[in-house]
PDB file of C-alpha atoms in Angstrom:
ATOM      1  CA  UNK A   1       0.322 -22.055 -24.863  1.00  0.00           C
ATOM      2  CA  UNK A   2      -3.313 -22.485 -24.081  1.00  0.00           C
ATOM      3  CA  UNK A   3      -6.323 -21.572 -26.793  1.00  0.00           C
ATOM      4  CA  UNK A   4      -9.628 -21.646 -25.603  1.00  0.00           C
ATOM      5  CA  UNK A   5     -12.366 -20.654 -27.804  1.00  0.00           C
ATOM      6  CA  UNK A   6     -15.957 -19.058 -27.483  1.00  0.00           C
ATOM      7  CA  UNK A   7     -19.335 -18.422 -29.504  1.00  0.00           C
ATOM      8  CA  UNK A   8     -20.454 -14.556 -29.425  1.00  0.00           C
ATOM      9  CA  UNK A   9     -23.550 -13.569 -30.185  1.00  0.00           C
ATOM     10  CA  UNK A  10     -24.513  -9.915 -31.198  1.00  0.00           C
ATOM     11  CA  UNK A  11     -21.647  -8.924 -33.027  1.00  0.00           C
ATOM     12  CA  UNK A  12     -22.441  -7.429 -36.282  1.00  0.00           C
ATOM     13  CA  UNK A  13     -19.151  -5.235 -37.549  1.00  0.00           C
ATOM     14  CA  UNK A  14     -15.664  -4.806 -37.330  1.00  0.00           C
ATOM     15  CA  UNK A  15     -16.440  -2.346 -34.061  1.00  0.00           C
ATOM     16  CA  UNK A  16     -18.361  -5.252 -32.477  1.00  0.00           C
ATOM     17  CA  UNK A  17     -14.938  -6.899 -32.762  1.00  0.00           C
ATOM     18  CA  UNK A  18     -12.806  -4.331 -31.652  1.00  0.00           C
ATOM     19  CA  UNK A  19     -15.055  -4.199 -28.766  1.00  0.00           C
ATOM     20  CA  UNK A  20     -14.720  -7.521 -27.645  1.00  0.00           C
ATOM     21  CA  UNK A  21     -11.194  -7.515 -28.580  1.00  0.00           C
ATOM     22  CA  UNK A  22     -10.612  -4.927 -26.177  1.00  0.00           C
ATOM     23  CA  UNK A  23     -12.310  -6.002 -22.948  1.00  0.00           C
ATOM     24  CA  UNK A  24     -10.545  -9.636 -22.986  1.00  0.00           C
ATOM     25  CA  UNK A  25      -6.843  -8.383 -24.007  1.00  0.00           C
ATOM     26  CA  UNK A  26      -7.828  -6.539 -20.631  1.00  0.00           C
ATOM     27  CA  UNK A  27      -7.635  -9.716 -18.598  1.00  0.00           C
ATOM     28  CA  UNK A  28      -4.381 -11.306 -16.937  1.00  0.00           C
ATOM     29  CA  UNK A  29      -2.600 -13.876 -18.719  1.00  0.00           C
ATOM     30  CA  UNK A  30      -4.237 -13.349 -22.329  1.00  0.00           C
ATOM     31  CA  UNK A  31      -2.018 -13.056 -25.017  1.00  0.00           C
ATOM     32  CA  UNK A  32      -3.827 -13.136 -27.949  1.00  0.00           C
ATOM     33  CA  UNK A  33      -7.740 -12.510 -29.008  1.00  0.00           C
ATOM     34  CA  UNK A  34      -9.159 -13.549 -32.360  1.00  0.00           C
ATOM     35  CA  UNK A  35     -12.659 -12.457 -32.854  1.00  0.00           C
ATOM     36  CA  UNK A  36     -14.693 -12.847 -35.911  1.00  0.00           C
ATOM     37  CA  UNK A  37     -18.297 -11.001 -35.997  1.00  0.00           C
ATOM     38  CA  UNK A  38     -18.865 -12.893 -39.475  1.00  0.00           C
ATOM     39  CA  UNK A  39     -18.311 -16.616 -37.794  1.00  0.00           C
ATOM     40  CA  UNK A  40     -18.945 -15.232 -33.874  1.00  0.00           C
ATOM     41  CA  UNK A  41     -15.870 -17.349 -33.323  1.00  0.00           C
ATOM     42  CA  UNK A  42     -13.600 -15.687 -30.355  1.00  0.00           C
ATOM     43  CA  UNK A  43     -10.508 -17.573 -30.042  1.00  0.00           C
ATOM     44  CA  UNK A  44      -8.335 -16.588 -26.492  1.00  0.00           C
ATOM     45  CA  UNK A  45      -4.816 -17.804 -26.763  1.00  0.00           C
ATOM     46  CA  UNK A  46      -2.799 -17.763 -23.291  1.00  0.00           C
ATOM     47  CA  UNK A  47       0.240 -18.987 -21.085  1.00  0.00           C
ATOM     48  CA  UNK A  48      -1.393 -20.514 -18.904  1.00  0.00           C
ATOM     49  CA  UNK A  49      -5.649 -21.377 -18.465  1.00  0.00           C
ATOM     50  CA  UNK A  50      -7.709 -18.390 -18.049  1.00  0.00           C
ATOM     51  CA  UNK A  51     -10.724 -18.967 -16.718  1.00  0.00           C
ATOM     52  CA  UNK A  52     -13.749 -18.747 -18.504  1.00  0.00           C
ATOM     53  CA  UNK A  53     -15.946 -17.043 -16.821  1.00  0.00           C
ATOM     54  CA  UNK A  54     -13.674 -13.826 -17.008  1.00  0.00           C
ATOM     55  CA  UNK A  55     -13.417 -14.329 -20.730  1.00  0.00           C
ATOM     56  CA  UNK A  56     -17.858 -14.516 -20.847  1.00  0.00           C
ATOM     57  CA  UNK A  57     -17.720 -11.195 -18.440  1.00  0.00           C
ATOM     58  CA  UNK A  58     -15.094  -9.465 -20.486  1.00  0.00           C
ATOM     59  CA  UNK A  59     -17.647  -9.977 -23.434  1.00  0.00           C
ATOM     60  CA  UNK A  60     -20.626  -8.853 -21.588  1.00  0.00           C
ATOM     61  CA  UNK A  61     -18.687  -6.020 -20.615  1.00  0.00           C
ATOM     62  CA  UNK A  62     -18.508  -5.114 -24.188  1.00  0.00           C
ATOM     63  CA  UNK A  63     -21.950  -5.274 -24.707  1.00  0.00           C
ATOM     64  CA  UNK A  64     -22.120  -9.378 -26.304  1.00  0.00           C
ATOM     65  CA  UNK A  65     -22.857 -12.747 -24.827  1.00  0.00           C
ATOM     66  CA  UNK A  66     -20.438 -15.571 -25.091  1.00  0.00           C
ATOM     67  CA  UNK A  67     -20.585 -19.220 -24.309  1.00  0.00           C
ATOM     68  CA  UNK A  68     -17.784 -21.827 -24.056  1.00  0.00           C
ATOM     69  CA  UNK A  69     -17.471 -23.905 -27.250  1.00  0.00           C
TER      70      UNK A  69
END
């Protein structure tokens, strides 16, 4: 089991979180998403590595920017 975790910025709300939520369960491999619009902590657990960049796409996608942290 692999956790990888991110800073979000923008996220205001429980929808922000939802959001988010939804656009990285959306990518292969991920098994779990923790998001927090309160701490803009966005915790990815998975099998196996998932790359990064996905995860930071998956979040623009949803209208947020994310960085590794």
């Amino acid at each position: 089991m692999t956790t990888t975790e991110f800073q979000v910025t923008g996220m205001t709300c429980g929808h922000c979180e939802m959001s988010v939520r939804k656009e990285v369960e959306q990518i292969a491999g991920v098994e779990g998403v923790a998001v927090s619009a309160q701490t803009g902590r966005l915790v990815v657990t998975s099998a196996g590595a998932v790359d990064a960049a996905d995860v930071i796409a998956a979040v623009d996608e949803a209208g947020y920017a994310a960085v590794a942290a």
